């Protein structure tokens, strides 16, 4: 055993994974023991029509394995999709951290990222209103580092002790297991209405952040405050951010509901196809750094996971980028069996005392034991570290490694003292030497008691369109709650965030906002705690609205149309020139044209050529695309009576998408959207691009770069 084994490279890791690949070419089917099988279709029987024989070891092996194919799904984050890729650092930040992968620009650190919803079961829809998990495993040369975050920067609760309650409340109700992947039900809102600390997070989950356009278009956050630690073991506080290259985008709620029916795998498919097409998703990793001496400088507690550090107070510094460039080979082996853990740390990164993070440090190993069934889950290929691993842990279910030698204890002399402990200078992990001197208490810090200021900050930082979406989401959710007292309690809480918000939600529910909000029974205090000490604090007016919190004003907003998909509504006889012109222009900017036809197979153009239909009017819907184009066709008039086509176009209009049409088919367009332009500036017609001159493709692309024409929604909501 050598003291300093060098880590295997990225290539070695890939080779390692390759070894587990099965090749179907030129191979005989065998039993698990390697015996070639002669008949995989028929059980061994006593006569052609006789009973099956117990001795049929081939059939028994196959069925037994099948019977045990399922493992328990994740209790939370069961529905997920993942991809391989790499992380590259932008350069030297060794002033703050000694973590090699964050400093060395020559290293490409392999990563595996898994995105997920939280509440739904494994087979549930991708478009549930929900937080998205954003978990990244970095296979660094110093060991595995897992950044197990979400697409929202705060959480519902402040202490891990409340997590089982939160999850029991949001999961389908236990008596009838309804509803699936939805928070719009009594038990969730019952719990929330008694938990003022969740109000900031509620603003985020009721916003469009909870219904992303694509997993590739979400921000990610580590949420908790962590520490970065340098060579001298000096530390700073840090918050981690992922900023998507394509900007942060969402769908609208009506669209989300329809996508759930049309394609419940919408996000999974989008991620998979983007990677297969070579459009590799990319994020930049950013950090907000707070020196230790500034810990108490803010009007919130850095350890409180229901709070952000506004980017205007502490800017986000980009320190590297992640590119996802390879789909998994096998969903179960990789996406299902990957085991993340916020406690998988490398030297240079450490925890803070956030009580939610501290609880997570227990939960993740514990859950793998029941989900993956063995303390050897680190030996599953997707979980293996590329850094060499030596210790005295032995045996257990499904142990893969064959340890040689006699010593599995330390200290030992028979094994030459191996494996050795590593000094800090040799890369040994040493915890930050934080001084802790305290009484043993079961209490929450008073500095955690401001539940409304940042909820108000979030709401006030949104555009009017975004605020309307939050109001509508709350109306939708609370109108599904049957117990009136819960609705009233929620209005009481909302009125402490923003009176107008509460009134508008109340209007939708047909009840009044209570004049005196009900005092919550248990807002983070024990039975004997002095309630006065923990009274929720009034709104802190010193917060300034923050553009970073709004998706529409966010600094990551771009006009790129890369990977956007435009549905071309075509019929036989369609203008080949029209189709080709816009298709070429879109493709030159990285967007895609998808041909939607009256039938599957090929469509004939006006020049007699054939183009392949990607989908049909019947099997598809505009909710699955970013924009719609109707090229001229002599048969287009027939579509004026085709309900599927009319709905296709009218939904695109309702969802504020760009619609293009050749002038010859303007009548079809107007029939579908039920409007004629009053004049050139007619707001209801914004984002409608008619092809009557040479600039059509440019104009269409310019509008598509706006992603949504929100002015149209304001107009139609009036
Ligand atoms: Fe998790 N969480 N969590 N969580 N979490 C799990 O671990 C838990 C929390 C997050 O793609 C489980 O392997 C507790 C916050 C993600 O595989 C489980 C608490 C954040 C994933 C668990 C939290 C997360 C999980 C279920 C409160 C954002 C999916 C299966 C103290 C920072 C990872 C598993 C993947 C998964 C426990 C709170 C993110 C049960 C007890 C806050 C992204 O261990």
XYZ file of C-alpha atoms and ligand atoms in Angstrom:
762
model
C 0.000 0.000 0.000
C 1.483 3.349 -1.003
C 1.011 6.412 1.086
C 0.421 8.729 -1.873
C -1.590 7.045 -4.593
C -2.291 9.345 -7.505
C -5.939 9.808 -8.369
C -7.268 8.244 -11.535
C -8.019 10.691 -14.364
C -11.343 11.573 -15.914
C -10.608 9.081 -18.683
C -10.019 6.332 -16.202
C -13.354 7.130 -14.608
C -15.018 6.891 -18.000
C -13.272 3.600 -18.709
C -14.444 2.376 -15.358
C -18.003 3.148 -16.376
C -17.458 1.603 -19.813
C -16.547 -1.673 -18.161
C -20.073 -1.838 -16.895
C -21.558 -1.328 -20.334
C -23.229 -4.300 -21.924
C -22.687 -4.789 -25.620
C -25.518 -6.454 -27.445
C -23.610 -7.293 -30.648
C -22.388 -10.862 -31.198
C -23.331 -11.966 -27.739
C -25.271 -14.988 -26.595
C -27.894 -14.619 -23.926
C -26.744 -16.355 -20.740
C -27.874 -16.985 -17.185
C -26.368 -14.911 -14.377
C -23.867 -17.745 -14.007
C -22.736 -17.356 -17.616
C -24.438 -20.454 -19.057
C -25.622 -19.912 -22.658
C -29.403 -20.134 -22.952
C -30.946 -22.144 -25.754
C -34.619 -21.114 -25.360
C -35.527 -17.827 -23.660
C -39.199 -18.053 -24.642
C -40.543 -21.251 -23.098
C -40.611 -22.668 -19.589
C -39.485 -26.272 -19.090
C -42.692 -28.377 -18.937
C -43.811 -31.937 -18.543
C -45.134 -32.198 -22.092
C -46.107 -29.343 -24.413
C -49.367 -28.782 -22.562
C -48.225 -30.030 -19.166
C -47.302 -28.304 -15.838
C -44.046 -26.404 -15.450
C -41.131 -28.093 -13.761
C -39.545 -26.720 -10.588
C -36.129 -27.698 -11.858
C -36.260 -24.957 -14.516
C -33.403 -22.959 -13.005
C -33.352 -20.628 -16.033
C -36.956 -19.530 -15.662
C -36.659 -19.309 -11.847
C -33.552 -17.144 -12.043
C -35.177 -14.783 -14.550
C -38.424 -14.391 -12.597
C -36.673 -14.081 -9.227
C -34.502 -11.283 -10.519
C -37.531 -9.556 -11.975
C -39.406 -9.842 -8.661
C -36.634 -7.839 -6.989
C -36.074 -5.173 -9.640
C -37.497 -2.284 -7.638
C -35.768 -0.469 -4.809
C -37.554 2.055 -2.600
C -37.876 5.366 -4.402
C -36.436 8.464 -2.756
C -38.762 9.727 -0.030
C -38.356 13.193 -1.498
C -36.943 14.062 -4.943
C -38.120 10.669 -6.303
C -38.649 12.000 -9.830
C -35.341 13.031 -11.365
C -33.241 13.248 -14.516
C -29.483 13.425 -14.688
C -26.458 13.876 -16.916
C -22.674 13.615 -16.888
C -20.343 16.483 -17.600
C -17.404 18.397 -16.265
C -16.523 21.422 -14.169
C -13.708 23.856 -14.939
C -12.421 26.521 -12.590
C -11.841 30.067 -13.874
C -8.741 30.493 -11.787
C -7.160 31.112 -8.553
C -9.294 31.603 -5.440
C -6.790 30.023 -3.045
C -7.004 33.136 -0.922
C -10.344 31.635 0.221
C -10.158 27.906 -0.438
C -7.574 25.214 -0.848
C -9.991 22.963 -2.794
C -7.918 21.952 -5.828
C -10.846 21.662 -8.252
C -11.855 25.279 -7.553
C -8.349 26.621 -8.174
C -6.607 24.625 -10.875
C -7.673 25.665 -14.384
C -5.956 22.647 -15.944
C -8.273 20.138 -14.298
C -11.575 19.083 -15.853
C -13.429 17.646 -12.889
C -16.043 15.043 -13.917
C -19.528 15.757 -12.556
C -22.881 14.023 -12.434
C -25.870 16.362 -11.994
C -29.367 15.221 -11.026
C -32.407 17.506 -11.255
C -35.641 16.546 -9.560
C -39.045 17.529 -8.291
C -39.650 17.064 -4.577
C -43.179 15.972 -3.819
C -44.228 13.640 -6.624
C -43.624 9.938 -6.938
C -41.080 8.548 -9.425
C -43.553 8.440 -12.303
C -45.159 11.819 -11.683
C -45.271 14.758 -14.110
C -42.239 16.965 -14.631
C -44.383 20.100 -14.640
C -45.711 19.992 -11.070
C -45.614 23.284 -9.207
C -42.661 22.402 -7.020
C -39.104 23.199 -5.993
C -36.527 21.534 -8.263
C -33.576 19.662 -6.781
C -30.239 20.673 -8.300
C -27.668 18.163 -7.052
C -24.130 17.974 -8.424
C -21.537 15.348 -7.582
C -17.990 16.553 -8.323
C -15.555 13.638 -8.694
C -12.549 15.688 -7.569
C -9.001 14.442 -7.153
C -9.350 15.005 -3.409
C -12.528 12.951 -3.136
C -16.205 13.458 -3.946
C -17.841 16.804 -3.239
C -21.648 16.952 -3.477
C -23.408 20.293 -3.815
C -26.969 19.182 -3.066
C -29.057 22.268 -3.717
C -32.340 23.471 -5.170
C -33.482 25.925 -7.835
C -34.663 28.316 -5.109
C -32.247 29.929 -2.646
C -34.285 29.441 0.542
C -36.221 26.657 2.224
C -39.591 26.234 3.970
C -38.249 25.531 7.435
C -35.417 26.605 9.718
C -34.722 23.419 11.619
C -34.291 19.843 10.355
C -36.672 18.688 13.099
C -39.603 20.021 11.041
C -38.665 18.244 7.768
C -40.730 15.066 8.292
C -43.746 17.274 9.168
C -43.316 19.393 6.043
C -42.993 16.350 3.796
C -45.899 14.490 5.403
C -48.018 17.600 4.831
C -47.106 18.063 1.147
C -47.180 14.416 0.047
C -50.523 12.941 -1.099
C -52.917 12.763 1.853
C -52.513 9.449 3.673
C -56.131 8.254 3.647
C -56.640 8.292 -0.138
C -53.205 9.091 -1.607
C -54.522 12.192 -3.414
C -53.259 14.483 -4.940
C -50.147 13.332 -6.771
C -47.250 15.801 -7.161
C -49.270 18.794 -6.005
C -49.217 21.078 -3.010
C -52.772 22.286 -3.702
C -54.484 20.422 -0.866
C -55.527 20.879 2.746
C -52.723 19.201 4.675
C -49.974 21.217 2.959
C -51.660 24.566 3.510
C -52.763 23.593 7.010
C -49.108 23.114 7.952
C -47.891 26.216 6.068
C -50.585 28.422 7.571
C -49.164 27.582 10.999
C -45.539 28.134 9.957
C -44.812 31.829 9.375
C -41.148 30.953 8.781
C -42.178 29.403 5.432
C -43.555 32.659 3.975
C -40.411 33.620 2.070
C -40.210 30.181 0.446
C -43.952 30.296 -0.291
C -43.380 33.410 -2.414
C -40.780 31.486 -4.440
C -42.893 28.348 -4.925
C -45.932 30.368 -5.919
C -43.813 32.217 -8.474
C -43.011 30.875 -11.944
C -39.665 29.598 -10.622
C -41.693 26.531 -9.629
C -42.589 25.750 -13.269
C -39.321 26.041 -15.240
C -39.297 26.069 -19.052
C -36.385 23.647 -18.951
C -34.025 22.128 -16.416
C -31.342 23.837 -18.519
C -32.892 27.223 -17.756
C -32.923 27.181 -13.962
C -30.668 28.830 -11.447
C -29.300 26.589 -8.709
C -28.465 27.419 -5.106
C -26.624 25.681 -2.284
C -29.110 27.469 0.047
C -27.256 27.073 3.331
C -24.290 29.196 4.219
C -21.150 27.038 3.944
C -17.521 27.873 4.619
C -14.524 28.039 2.311
C -11.245 27.193 4.004
C -7.733 28.095 2.843
C -4.304 26.480 3.393
C -3.965 28.263 6.721
C -7.282 26.811 7.830
C -8.769 30.323 7.835
C -12.371 30.419 6.700
C -14.965 32.710 5.127
C -18.709 32.159 4.827
C -20.002 31.316 1.357
C -23.271 30.873 -0.528
C -23.133 28.871 -3.784
C -25.038 29.852 -6.962
C -25.451 28.233 -10.378
C -26.239 30.705 -13.197
C -27.619 29.135 -16.396
C -26.046 30.219 -19.700
C -29.459 30.261 -21.397
C -31.011 32.495 -18.722
C -33.743 31.637 -16.222
C -37.099 30.937 -17.861
C -40.468 29.482 -16.963
C -43.696 28.365 -18.555
C -47.066 29.762 -17.459
C -49.381 27.801 -15.179
C -52.058 26.983 -17.752
C -49.272 25.715 -19.994
C -47.805 23.603 -17.168
C -51.190 21.937 -16.630
C -51.466 21.173 -20.343
C -47.870 19.969 -20.695
C -48.533 17.522 -17.859
C -51.150 15.874 -20.060
C -49.342 16.225 -23.392
C -45.884 15.170 -22.266
C -45.329 14.446 -18.564
C -41.646 13.779 -19.438
C -41.237 17.263 -20.921
C -38.199 18.249 -18.811
C -36.574 14.841 -18.950
C -36.971 14.691 -22.731
C -35.712 18.268 -23.159
C -32.519 17.575 -21.179
C -31.914 14.282 -22.934
C -32.484 15.678 -26.446
C -30.422 18.807 -25.876
C -27.449 16.638 -24.931
C -28.025 14.166 -27.777
C -28.154 17.139 -30.204
C -24.873 18.518 -28.893
C -26.526 21.529 -27.207
C -24.710 20.983 -23.950
C -26.371 22.699 -20.977
C -24.062 25.030 -19.135
C -24.000 26.913 -15.841
C -21.482 29.165 -14.159
C -20.697 28.537 -10.521
C -20.804 31.709 -8.440
C -20.008 32.464 -4.813
C -21.069 35.150 -2.387
C -18.303 35.514 0.143
C -18.704 36.984 3.625
C -15.649 37.401 5.872
C -16.010 35.806 9.298
C -15.873 39.196 11.007
C -18.984 40.299 9.028
C -21.088 37.406 10.306
C -23.349 39.669 12.365
C -23.360 42.641 10.021
C -26.675 41.773 8.332
C -30.236 42.313 9.506
C -30.835 38.574 9.153
C -28.911 35.558 10.388
C -26.503 33.907 7.928
C -27.377 30.578 9.516
C -31.089 30.944 8.780
C -31.933 28.954 5.580
C -35.108 30.993 4.997
C -32.950 34.015 4.119
C -30.902 35.078 1.110
C -28.024 37.499 1.026
C -29.306 39.999 -1.553
C -26.899 40.058 -4.508
C -26.898 43.846 -4.257
C -25.351 43.538 -0.770
C -22.818 40.848 -1.622
C -22.211 40.317 -5.341
C -21.952 36.861 -6.888
C -18.407 36.170 -8.152
C -18.208 33.584 -10.941
C -15.514 31.016 -10.237
C -16.049 28.314 -12.846
C -18.442 26.617 -15.224
C -20.199 23.271 -15.522
C -21.042 21.677 -18.862
C -23.281 18.599 -19.133
C -22.258 16.670 -22.225
C -23.206 13.015 -21.808
C -26.475 11.254 -21.098
C -26.432 8.326 -18.691
C -26.153 4.864 -20.244
C -28.613 3.347 -17.842
C -31.229 5.214 -15.842
C -31.338 2.819 -12.909
C -27.592 2.268 -12.576
C -26.795 5.955 -12.614
C -29.715 8.342 -12.100
C -31.520 6.109 -9.628
C -28.541 4.755 -7.735
C -26.590 7.982 -7.382
C -26.322 8.836 -3.701
C -25.857 12.509 -2.890
C -24.968 13.803 0.537
C -24.308 17.377 1.695
C -21.750 15.767 4.000
C -19.584 14.647 1.068
C -16.973 17.401 1.447
C -13.393 17.903 0.356
C -10.660 19.893 2.093
C -11.272 23.590 1.407
C -15.031 23.463 2.059
C -16.775 23.137 5.418
C -20.190 23.452 7.050
C -21.793 26.302 8.900
C -24.020 25.739 11.930
C -27.263 26.196 9.957
C -29.588 23.844 11.888
C -31.213 22.631 8.671
C -27.862 21.717 7.153
C -26.746 20.045 10.363
C -29.839 17.776 10.280
C -29.246 16.919 6.639
C -25.799 15.651 7.561
C -27.492 12.814 9.406
C -30.291 12.101 6.958
C -28.568 11.354 3.668
C -26.455 8.340 4.712
C -29.356 7.031 6.701
C -31.685 7.196 3.716
C -29.163 5.445 1.407
C -29.063 2.552 3.835
C -32.722 1.821 3.302
C -32.876 2.907 -0.351
C -29.713 1.221 -1.646
C -29.717 -1.380 1.089
C -26.100 -1.452 2.206
C -23.289 0.651 3.663
C -21.378 -0.273 0.481
C -23.393 2.115 -1.697
C -20.175 4.075 -2.319
C -18.962 1.107 -4.409
C -21.761 1.420 -6.980
C -19.971 2.769 -10.093
C -21.802 6.112 -10.170
C -20.883 6.788 -6.530
C -17.216 5.784 -6.692
C -14.621 8.407 -6.029
C -11.796 8.852 -8.545
C -9.490 9.572 -5.635
C -8.100 6.302 -4.276
C -9.983 4.974 -1.289
C -8.367 3.077 1.580
C -9.779 2.439 5.010
C -10.639 -0.269 7.481
C -14.337 -0.402 6.694
C -15.088 -4.014 5.732
C -17.736 -6.455 4.513
C -21.503 -5.869 4.526
C -24.158 -6.547 1.905
C -22.936 -6.653 -1.677
C -19.340 -5.764 -0.867
C -17.497 -5.447 -4.198
C -13.936 -4.894 -3.099
C -11.810 -7.898 -2.225
C -9.598 -6.532 0.515
C -6.286 -8.332 0.774
C -4.062 -8.682 3.830
C -4.685 -9.382 7.492
C -5.133 -5.951 8.984
C -8.428 -4.134 9.037
C -7.714 -2.107 12.136
C -5.654 0.834 13.192
C -3.176 1.167 14.785
C -1.492 -1.910 13.406
C 2.075 -3.075 12.977
C 1.336 -6.190 10.891
C 0.214 -4.062 7.966
C 3.084 -1.599 8.304
C 0.736 0.883 9.940
C -1.306 1.315 6.737
C -3.418 3.127 5.837
C -1.831 6.266 7.311
C -3.558 9.379 8.553
C -2.880 12.411 6.360
C -1.531 15.612 7.883
C -3.329 18.803 6.864
C -0.362 19.647 4.604
C -0.760 16.212 3.001
C -4.411 16.902 2.185
C -6.030 15.505 5.329
C -9.466 16.987 6.045
C -9.403 19.211 9.132
C -12.574 20.885 10.365
C -12.588 24.642 10.901
C -11.399 25.337 14.379
C -14.556 27.187 15.407
C -14.864 28.156 19.048
C -18.148 26.947 20.564
C -19.049 27.702 24.150
C -22.694 27.338 25.018
C -25.449 25.837 27.099
C -27.207 22.757 25.848
C -30.618 24.092 24.734
C -33.493 23.078 22.493
C -34.232 26.541 21.171
C -34.212 28.665 18.097
C -32.166 31.822 17.949
C -34.137 35.062 18.239
C -32.229 36.205 15.163
C -34.354 33.741 13.142
C -37.654 35.483 13.983
C -38.055 37.830 10.996
C -40.390 35.797 8.774
C -41.917 38.452 6.547
C -39.274 40.983 5.469
C -37.610 38.849 2.817
C -40.974 37.460 1.647
C -41.966 41.097 1.036
C -38.578 41.770 -0.563
C -39.172 38.932 -3.026
C -42.724 40.051 -3.841
C -41.738 43.698 -4.236
C -38.843 42.800 -6.529
C -41.131 41.179 -9.121
C -42.587 42.811 -12.233
C -46.368 43.267 -12.303
C -46.714 40.228 -14.566
C -44.769 38.108 -12.088
C -46.778 39.437 -9.151
C -50.002 38.522 -10.973
C -48.712 34.995 -11.453
C -48.022 34.707 -7.708
C -51.530 35.952 -6.913
C -53.068 33.495 -9.360
C -50.983 30.616 -8.036
C -52.160 31.353 -4.500
C -55.752 31.590 -5.694
C -55.422 28.252 -7.498
C -53.792 26.474 -4.569
C -56.022 27.880 -1.842
C -59.225 27.346 -3.786
C -58.341 23.622 -3.784
C -58.194 23.769 0.023
C -61.560 22.724 1.425
C -61.195 23.989 4.995
C -62.161 27.665 5.141
C -60.236 28.259 8.384
C -56.995 27.297 6.595
C -57.697 29.748 3.756
C -58.347 32.483 6.302
C -55.178 31.729 8.240
C -53.190 31.914 5.010
C -54.739 35.280 4.160
C -53.718 36.453 7.625
C -50.110 35.468 6.911
C -50.144 36.962 3.406
C -51.448 40.260 4.779
C -48.302 40.468 6.882
C -46.236 40.199 3.692
C -48.243 42.600 1.561
C -51.784 43.891 2.107
C -52.599 44.264 -1.605
C -51.389 40.746 -2.320
C -53.618 39.374 0.448
C -56.624 41.354 -0.799
C -56.224 40.142 -4.368
C -55.912 36.521 -3.272
C -58.944 36.996 -0.997
C -60.982 38.303 -3.957
C -60.271 35.092 -5.823
C -61.373 33.048 -2.822
C -64.527 35.059 -2.248
C -63.686 35.777 1.413
C -62.280 38.735 3.316
C -58.806 39.073 4.752
C -59.144 38.661 8.542
C -58.760 42.024 10.316
C -56.489 40.461 12.928
C -54.191 37.649 11.712
C -54.492 34.554 13.870
C -51.482 34.042 16.143
C -49.735 30.875 15.012
C -49.704 28.169 17.643
C -46.188 26.959 17.142
C -43.810 29.111 15.189
C -40.584 27.392 16.004
C -40.878 27.307 19.779
C -41.123 24.534 22.318
C -43.901 24.089 24.892
C -42.022 25.879 27.669
C -40.371 28.598 25.602
C -41.094 32.228 26.336
C -43.408 33.166 23.437
C -42.761 36.892 23.798
C -39.099 36.410 23.065
C -39.998 34.822 19.741
C -42.795 37.109 18.501
C -42.503 37.353 14.676
C -40.852 40.667 13.835
C -42.537 43.408 11.773
C -41.323 44.066 8.228
C -37.859 45.564 7.964
C -38.276 48.460 5.542
C -34.570 48.848 4.864
C -34.590 46.202 2.096
C -34.332 47.601 -1.440
C -36.002 45.631 -4.271
C -33.520 43.291 -5.963
C -33.569 42.651 -9.728
C -31.770 39.343 -9.235
C -34.951 37.964 -7.626
C -37.116 38.598 -10.673
C -36.808 36.236 -13.629
C -37.729 39.011 -16.050
C -35.309 41.594 -14.627
C -32.644 39.086 -13.632
C -29.130 39.855 -14.848
C -28.965 36.356 -16.420
C -31.715 37.346 -18.911
C -30.513 37.043 -22.507
C -32.146 37.351 -25.896
C -30.636 34.133 -27.123
C -32.951 31.812 -29.035
C -30.533 28.872 -28.804
C -32.329 25.507 -28.515
C -35.769 27.151 -28.741
C -38.267 25.113 -30.775
C -40.689 26.640 -33.267
C -43.697 24.629 -34.461
C -44.345 25.001 -38.223
C -48.004 24.245 -38.986
C -47.878 22.604 -42.416
C -50.296 20.928 -44.801
C -49.713 19.266 -48.156
C -48.827 21.928 -50.713
C -47.026 24.069 -48.136
C -44.716 26.780 -49.481
C -41.283 25.224 -49.556
C -39.620 28.636 -49.804
C -41.400 29.880 -46.656
C -40.503 26.767 -44.666
C -36.876 26.797 -45.760
C -36.330 30.524 -45.263
C -37.412 30.647 -41.632
C -35.944 27.223 -40.854
C -32.538 28.325 -42.139
C -32.672 31.604 -40.256
C -33.671 29.875 -37.009
C -31.016 27.192 -37.335
C -28.326 29.780 -37.975
C -29.032 31.028 -34.437
C -29.221 27.613 -32.805
C -33.041 27.335 -32.729
C -35.048 24.484 -34.258
C -37.984 24.160 -36.657
C -40.392 21.307 -35.915
C -42.812 20.330 -38.682
C -46.360 19.693 -37.474
C -48.514 18.058 -40.122
C -52.057 16.754 -40.642
C -50.666 13.193 -40.626
C -47.500 11.324 -39.711
C -44.961 10.537 -42.431
C -44.096 12.964 -45.210
C -45.827 16.168 -46.356
C -45.668 17.296 -50.011
C -44.486 20.859 -50.621
C -45.701 23.160 -53.415
C -42.620 22.152 -55.379
C -43.379 18.462 -55.082
C -40.653 17.746 -52.552
C -41.356 15.786 -49.378
C -40.638 16.965 -45.856
C -40.934 14.759 -42.795
C -43.543 15.668 -40.192
C -42.075 15.589 -36.671
C -45.531 15.550 -35.084
C -49.190 15.864 -36.076
C -51.881 18.395 -35.089
C -53.576 15.533 -33.314
C -50.589 14.215 -31.338
C -49.007 17.505 -30.402
C -49.763 20.872 -28.871
C -48.256 24.361 -28.917
C -47.523 24.088 -25.171
C -44.591 21.888 -26.153
C -42.986 24.626 -28.295
C -41.665 28.141 -27.840
C -43.355 29.735 -30.847
C -45.593 28.946 -33.829
C -45.278 29.688 -37.547
C -47.937 29.137 -40.226
C -46.433 29.045 -43.718
C -48.676 29.582 -46.759
C -50.435 26.587 -48.261
C -53.394 26.212 -50.652
C -54.880 23.771 -48.136
C -54.578 26.145 -45.164
C -58.219 27.271 -45.529
C -59.278 23.738 -44.583
C -57.506 24.169 -41.266
C -59.895 26.983 -40.340
C -62.311 24.256 -39.251
C -59.746 21.971 -37.644
C -60.261 22.222 -33.897
C -56.794 20.846 -33.098
C -55.124 23.492 -35.253
C -57.282 26.329 -33.923
C -56.482 25.280 -30.351
C -52.796 24.925 -31.205
C -52.641 28.539 -32.352
C -54.992 30.018 -29.759
C -53.050 28.407 -26.909
C -49.810 29.867 -28.268
C -51.556 33.237 -28.289
C -52.929 32.813 -24.776
C -49.517 31.770 -23.481
C -47.947 34.943 -24.907
C -45.813 33.165 -27.489
C -44.575 34.645 -30.717
C -46.712 33.653 -33.713
C -45.616 34.120 -37.312
C -47.819 33.698 -40.373
C -47.486 34.194 -44.094
C -49.864 36.892 -45.286
C -51.820 34.307 -47.334
C -52.916 32.513 -44.128
C -53.650 35.567 -41.996
C -57.337 34.635 -41.951
C -56.578 31.292 -40.271
C -54.485 33.085 -37.683
C -57.206 35.654 -36.962
C -59.871 32.986 -36.679
C -57.732 31.031 -34.200
C -56.965 33.963 -31.937
C -60.348 35.623 -32.429
C -58.799 39.038 -33.164
C -57.914 41.342 -36.010
C -55.270 43.994 -35.491
C -56.891 47.377 -34.800
C -53.755 49.106 -36.051
C -50.052 48.393 -36.351
C -49.433 49.111 -32.670
C -52.360 47.095 -31.335
C -51.072 45.606 -28.064
C -53.163 42.471 -28.443
C -51.319 41.795 -31.669
C -47.827 42.300 -30.254
C -45.593 39.369 -30.995
C -47.625 38.472 -34.089
C -45.316 38.674 -37.090
C -46.867 38.675 -40.561
C -44.692 37.611 -43.459
C -45.211 40.368 -46.002
C -41.663 41.550 -46.605
C -38.049 40.485 -46.746
C -37.425 41.228 -43.084
C -39.833 38.585 -41.824
C -37.231 36.100 -40.523
C -35.273 38.851 -38.739
C -38.427 40.284 -37.195
C -39.612 36.867 -36.088
C -36.265 36.073 -34.468
C -36.203 39.445 -32.717
C -39.625 38.757 -31.189
C -38.648 35.175 -30.296
C -35.660 36.571 -28.390
C -38.140 38.270 -26.035
C -39.332 34.709 -25.194
C -42.821 35.894 -24.132
C -44.939 38.847 -25.115
C -46.176 39.746 -21.646
C -47.941 42.920 -22.788
C -50.420 40.596 -24.459
C -51.180 38.903 -21.143
C -51.714 42.232 -19.392
C -54.133 43.137 -22.146
C -56.044 39.863 -21.982
C -56.174 39.864 -18.156
C -57.960 43.226 -18.052
Fe -32.935 16.861 1.006
N -33.163 14.849 1.130
N -33.456 17.024 2.948
N -32.932 18.883 0.894
N -32.535 16.723 -0.908
C -33.022 13.984 0.119
O -31.819 11.970 0.223
C -33.492 16.020 3.836
C -33.155 19.775 1.895
C -32.174 17.749 -1.745
O -31.038 13.961 -6.714
C -33.051 12.549 0.567
O -30.949 10.511 -1.277
C -33.703 16.518 5.164
C -32.767 21.092 1.519
C -31.972 17.259 -3.081
O -30.680 12.273 -5.352
C -33.200 12.666 2.085
C -33.816 17.879 5.037
C -32.293 20.976 0.243
C -32.206 15.883 -3.000
C -33.267 14.156 2.291
C -33.659 18.190 3.644
C -32.408 19.595 -0.133
C -32.540 15.593 -1.638
C -34.055 11.690 -0.127
C -34.096 18.908 6.124
C -31.758 22.073 -0.658
C -32.179 14.902 -4.143
C -33.270 10.745 -1.017
C -33.066 18.973 7.083
C -30.508 22.634 -0.179
C -30.813 14.413 -4.413
C -31.898 11.037 -0.743
C -30.839 13.459 -5.592
C -32.815 14.313 -1.159
C -33.372 14.684 3.506
C -33.758 19.501 3.157
C -32.013 19.142 -1.437
C -34.379 11.927 2.701
C -33.818 15.702 6.424
C -32.835 22.364 2.375
C -31.581 18.068 -4.315
O -32.088 12.155 2.744
